mmCIF file of C-alpha atoms in Angstrom:
data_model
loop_
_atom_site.group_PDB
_atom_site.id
_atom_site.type_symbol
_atom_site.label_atom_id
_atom_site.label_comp_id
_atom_site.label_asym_id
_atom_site.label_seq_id
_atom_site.Cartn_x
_atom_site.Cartn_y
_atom_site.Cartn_z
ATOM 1 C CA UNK R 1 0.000 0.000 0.000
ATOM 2 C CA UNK R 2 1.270 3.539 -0.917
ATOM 3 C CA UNK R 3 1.398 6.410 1.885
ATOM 4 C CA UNK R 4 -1.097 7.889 -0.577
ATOM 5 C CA UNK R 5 -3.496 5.183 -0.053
ATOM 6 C CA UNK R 6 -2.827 5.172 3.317
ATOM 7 C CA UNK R 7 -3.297 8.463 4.073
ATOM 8 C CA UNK R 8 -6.707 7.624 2.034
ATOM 9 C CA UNK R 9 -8.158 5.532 4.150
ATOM 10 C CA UNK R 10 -7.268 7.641 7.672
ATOM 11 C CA UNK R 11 -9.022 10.501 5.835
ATOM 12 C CA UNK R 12 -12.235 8.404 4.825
ATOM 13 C CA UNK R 13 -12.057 7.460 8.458
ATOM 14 C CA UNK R 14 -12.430 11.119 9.290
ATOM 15 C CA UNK R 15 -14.716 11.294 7.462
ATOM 16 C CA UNK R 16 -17.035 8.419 8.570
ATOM 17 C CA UNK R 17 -17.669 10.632 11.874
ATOM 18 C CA UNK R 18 -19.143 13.832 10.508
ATOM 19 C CA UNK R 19 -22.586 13.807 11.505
ATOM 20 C CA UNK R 20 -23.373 16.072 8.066
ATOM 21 C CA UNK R 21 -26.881 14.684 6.521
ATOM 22 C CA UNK R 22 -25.120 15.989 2.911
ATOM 23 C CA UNK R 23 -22.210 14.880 2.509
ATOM 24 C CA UNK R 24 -19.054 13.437 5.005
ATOM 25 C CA UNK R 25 -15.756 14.713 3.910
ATOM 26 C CA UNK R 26 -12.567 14.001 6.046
ATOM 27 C CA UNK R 27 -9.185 15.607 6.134
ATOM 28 C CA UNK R 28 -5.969 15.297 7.420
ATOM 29 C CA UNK R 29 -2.730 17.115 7.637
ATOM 30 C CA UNK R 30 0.662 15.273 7.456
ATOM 31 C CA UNK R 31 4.461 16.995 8.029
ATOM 32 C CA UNK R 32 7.254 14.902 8.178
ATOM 33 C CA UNK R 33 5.071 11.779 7.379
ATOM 34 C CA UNK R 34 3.516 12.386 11.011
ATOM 35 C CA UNK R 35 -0.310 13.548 11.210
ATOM 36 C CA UNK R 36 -0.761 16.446 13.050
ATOM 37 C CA UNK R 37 -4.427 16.868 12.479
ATOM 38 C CA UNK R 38 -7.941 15.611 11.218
ATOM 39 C CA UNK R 39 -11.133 17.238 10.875
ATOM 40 C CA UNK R 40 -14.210 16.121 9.357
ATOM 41 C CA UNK R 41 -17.198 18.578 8.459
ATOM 42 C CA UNK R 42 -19.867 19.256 11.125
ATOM 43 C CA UNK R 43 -20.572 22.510 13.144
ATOM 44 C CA UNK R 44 -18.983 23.547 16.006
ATOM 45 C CA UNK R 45 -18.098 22.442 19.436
ATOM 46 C CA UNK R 46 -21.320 21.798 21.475
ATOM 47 C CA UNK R 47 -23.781 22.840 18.740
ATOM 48 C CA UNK R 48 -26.565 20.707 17.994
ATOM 49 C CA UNK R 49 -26.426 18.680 14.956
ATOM 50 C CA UNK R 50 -29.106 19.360 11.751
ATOM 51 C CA UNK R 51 -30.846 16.490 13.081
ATOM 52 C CA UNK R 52 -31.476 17.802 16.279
ATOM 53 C CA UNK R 53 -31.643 21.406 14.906
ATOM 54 C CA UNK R 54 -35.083 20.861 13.702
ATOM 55 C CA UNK R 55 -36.230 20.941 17.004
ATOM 56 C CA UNK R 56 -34.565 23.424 18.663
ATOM 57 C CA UNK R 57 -33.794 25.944 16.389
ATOM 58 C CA UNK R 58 -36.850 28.490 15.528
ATOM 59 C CA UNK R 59 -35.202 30.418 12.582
ATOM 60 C CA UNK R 60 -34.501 27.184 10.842
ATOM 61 C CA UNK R 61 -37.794 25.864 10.998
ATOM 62 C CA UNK R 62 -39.415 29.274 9.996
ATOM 63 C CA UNK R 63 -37.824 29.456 7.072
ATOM 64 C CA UNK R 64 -38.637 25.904 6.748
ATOM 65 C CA UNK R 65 -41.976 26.946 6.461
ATOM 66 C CA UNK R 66 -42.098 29.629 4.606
ATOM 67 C CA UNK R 67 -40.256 27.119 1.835
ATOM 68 C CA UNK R 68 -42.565 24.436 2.433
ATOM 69 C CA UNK R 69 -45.492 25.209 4.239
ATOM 70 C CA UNK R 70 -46.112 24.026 7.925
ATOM 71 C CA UNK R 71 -45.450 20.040 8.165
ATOM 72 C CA UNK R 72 -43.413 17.694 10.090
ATOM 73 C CA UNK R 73 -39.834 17.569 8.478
ATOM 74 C CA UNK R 74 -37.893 14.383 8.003
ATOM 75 C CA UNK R 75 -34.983 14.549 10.540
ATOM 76 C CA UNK R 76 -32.338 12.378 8.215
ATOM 77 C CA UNK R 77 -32.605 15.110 5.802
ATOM 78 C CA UNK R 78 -30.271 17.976 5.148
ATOM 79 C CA UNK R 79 -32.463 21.254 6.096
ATOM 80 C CA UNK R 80 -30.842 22.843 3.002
ATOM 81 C CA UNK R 81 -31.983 19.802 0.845
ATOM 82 C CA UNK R 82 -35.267 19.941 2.702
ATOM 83 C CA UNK R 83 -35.446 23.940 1.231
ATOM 84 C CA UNK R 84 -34.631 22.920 -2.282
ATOM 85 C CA UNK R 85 -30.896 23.943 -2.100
ATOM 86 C CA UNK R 86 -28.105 22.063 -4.299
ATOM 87 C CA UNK R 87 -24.996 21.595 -3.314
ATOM 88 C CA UNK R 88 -22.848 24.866 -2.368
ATOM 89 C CA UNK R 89 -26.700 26.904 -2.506
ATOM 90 C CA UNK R 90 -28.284 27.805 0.629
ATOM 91 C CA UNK R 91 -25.223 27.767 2.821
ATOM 92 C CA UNK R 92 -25.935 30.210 5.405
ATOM 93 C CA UNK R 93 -28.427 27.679 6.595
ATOM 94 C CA UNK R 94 -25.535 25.826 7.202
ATOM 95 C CA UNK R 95 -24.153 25.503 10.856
ATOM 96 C CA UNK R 96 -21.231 23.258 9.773
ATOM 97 C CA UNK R 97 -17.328 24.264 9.047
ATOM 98 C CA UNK R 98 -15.823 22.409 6.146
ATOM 99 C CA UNK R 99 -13.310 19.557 7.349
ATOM 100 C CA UNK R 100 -10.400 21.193 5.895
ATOM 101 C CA UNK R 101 -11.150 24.343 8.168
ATOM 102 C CA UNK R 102 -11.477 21.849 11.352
ATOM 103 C CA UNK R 103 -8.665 20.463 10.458
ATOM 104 C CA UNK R 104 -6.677 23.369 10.424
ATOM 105 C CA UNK R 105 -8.818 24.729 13.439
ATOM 106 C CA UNK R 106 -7.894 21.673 15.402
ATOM 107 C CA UNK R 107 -4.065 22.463 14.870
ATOM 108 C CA UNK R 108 -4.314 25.343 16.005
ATOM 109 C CA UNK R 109 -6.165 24.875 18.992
ATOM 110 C CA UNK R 110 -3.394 22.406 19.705
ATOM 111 C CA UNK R 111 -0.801 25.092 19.015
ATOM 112 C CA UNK R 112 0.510 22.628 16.202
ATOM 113 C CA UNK R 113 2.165 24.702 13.266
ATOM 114 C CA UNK R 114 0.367 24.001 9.785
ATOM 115 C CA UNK R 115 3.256 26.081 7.629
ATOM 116 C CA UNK R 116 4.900 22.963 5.238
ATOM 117 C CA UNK R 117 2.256 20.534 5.596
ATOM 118 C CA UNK R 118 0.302 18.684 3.402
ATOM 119 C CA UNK R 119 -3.473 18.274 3.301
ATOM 120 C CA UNK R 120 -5.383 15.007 2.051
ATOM 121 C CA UNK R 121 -8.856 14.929 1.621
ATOM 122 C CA UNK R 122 -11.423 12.123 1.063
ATOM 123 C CA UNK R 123 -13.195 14.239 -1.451
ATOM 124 C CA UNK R 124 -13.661 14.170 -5.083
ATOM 125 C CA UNK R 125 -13.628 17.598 -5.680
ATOM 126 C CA UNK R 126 -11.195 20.491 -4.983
ATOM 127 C CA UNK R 127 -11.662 23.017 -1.906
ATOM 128 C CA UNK R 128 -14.190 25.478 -2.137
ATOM 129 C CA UNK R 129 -13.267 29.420 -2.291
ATOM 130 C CA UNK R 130 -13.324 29.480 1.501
ATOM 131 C CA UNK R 131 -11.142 26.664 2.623
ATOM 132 C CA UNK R 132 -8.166 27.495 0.025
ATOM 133 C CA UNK R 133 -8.358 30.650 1.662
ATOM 134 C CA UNK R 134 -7.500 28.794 4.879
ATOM 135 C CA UNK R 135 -5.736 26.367 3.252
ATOM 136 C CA UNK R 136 -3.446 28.695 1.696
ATOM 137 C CA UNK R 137 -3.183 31.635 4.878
ATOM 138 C CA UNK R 138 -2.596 28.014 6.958
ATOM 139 C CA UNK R 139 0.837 27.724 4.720
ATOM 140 C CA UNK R 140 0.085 24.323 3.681
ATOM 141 C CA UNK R 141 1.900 23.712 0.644
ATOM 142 C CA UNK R 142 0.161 20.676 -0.771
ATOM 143 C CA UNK R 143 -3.634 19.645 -0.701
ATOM 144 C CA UNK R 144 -4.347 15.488 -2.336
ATOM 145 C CA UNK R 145 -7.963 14.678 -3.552
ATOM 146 C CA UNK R 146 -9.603 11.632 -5.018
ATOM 147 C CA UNK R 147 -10.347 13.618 -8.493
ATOM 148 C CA UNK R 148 -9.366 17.290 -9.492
ATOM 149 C CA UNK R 149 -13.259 18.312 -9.950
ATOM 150 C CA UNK R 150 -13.181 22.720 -9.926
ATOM 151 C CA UNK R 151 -15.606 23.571 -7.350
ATOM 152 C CA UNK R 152 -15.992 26.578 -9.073
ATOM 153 C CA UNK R 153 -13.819 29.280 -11.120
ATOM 154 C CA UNK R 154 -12.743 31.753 -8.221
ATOM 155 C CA UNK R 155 -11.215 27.764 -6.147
ATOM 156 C CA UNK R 156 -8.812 27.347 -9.843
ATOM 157 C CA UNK R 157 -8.355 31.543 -9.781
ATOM 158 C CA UNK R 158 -6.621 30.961 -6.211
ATOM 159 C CA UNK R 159 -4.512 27.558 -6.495
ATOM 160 C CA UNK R 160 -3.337 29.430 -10.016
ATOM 161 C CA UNK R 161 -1.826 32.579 -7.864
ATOM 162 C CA UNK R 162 -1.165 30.739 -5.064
ATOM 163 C CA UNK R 163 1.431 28.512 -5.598
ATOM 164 C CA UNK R 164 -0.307 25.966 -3.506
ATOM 165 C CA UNK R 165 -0.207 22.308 -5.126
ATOM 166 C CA UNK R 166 -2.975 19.975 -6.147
ATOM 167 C CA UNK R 167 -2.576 16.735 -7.174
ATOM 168 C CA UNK R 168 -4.872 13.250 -6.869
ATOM 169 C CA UNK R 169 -3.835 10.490 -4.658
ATOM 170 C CA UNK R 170 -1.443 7.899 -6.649
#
């Protein structure tokens, strides 16, 4: 087995403990072929999950509503789905940070540098806008996904300018 795969299957891991009703995405940082982090997407610390959230969260459930029309709501669903929303619409319904920015956030709460690292994902697309951001103010040098999918043009804008490299697992 490769460190590539390897690294693979600690990051599908990862991911296999986001609670996300969407999608589970894991992610972990290696330097000096040592991991130093792993983050997975869900929201933060102590905040109720989106399953739980349609209970105890009245802004969720009023917009809910006013989507939908009163009802009960199936709890196994993605409220975002549940609105109509694709994937990447309707995120600020969205409670959750993307596993690459918990992974990063986990470093640091750890006081563990990020500069030189590399980033492996269990993802078949490239980082949204957002994380690269992180990714690339984090100093990693090097992110590895299943497939080099664009998430969108501004993602391929930043790794161009960046000089952060992308490449698939081998």
């Amino acid at each position: 087995m490769s460190k590539d795969q390897y690294y693979l299957r600690i990051a599908q891991a990862v991911a296999s403990e986001s609670k996300c009703l969407s999608r589970q995405i894991g992610a972990i940082l290696v330097k000096d072929k040592s991991i130093i982090s792993t983050g997975y997407n869900g929201p933060p610390r102590g905040v109720p999950h989106c399953n739980e959230r349609y209970t105890c969260d009245a802004y969720l459930l009023e917009s809910l509503e006013k989507v939908n029309g009163p009802r009960e709501y199936d709890t196994t669903i993605c409220p975002r789905r549940a609105m109509g929303f694709g994937s990447g619409e309707g995120l600020h319904f969205c409670i959750a940070s993307h596993a690459e920015v918990n992974c990063i956030n986990n470093a640091a709460r750890q006081g563990i540098a990020t500069f030189g690292s590399t980033m492996y994902l269990s993802c078949d697309i490239l980082p949204c806008k957002s994380c690269l951001c992180e990714i690339i103010n984090a100093g990693i040098q090097e992110v590895v996904v299943v497939e080099y999918n664009p998430y969108d043009r501004t993602s391929l804008f930043l790794i161009e300018h960046s000089g952060l490299r992308i490449r698939t697992y081998e």
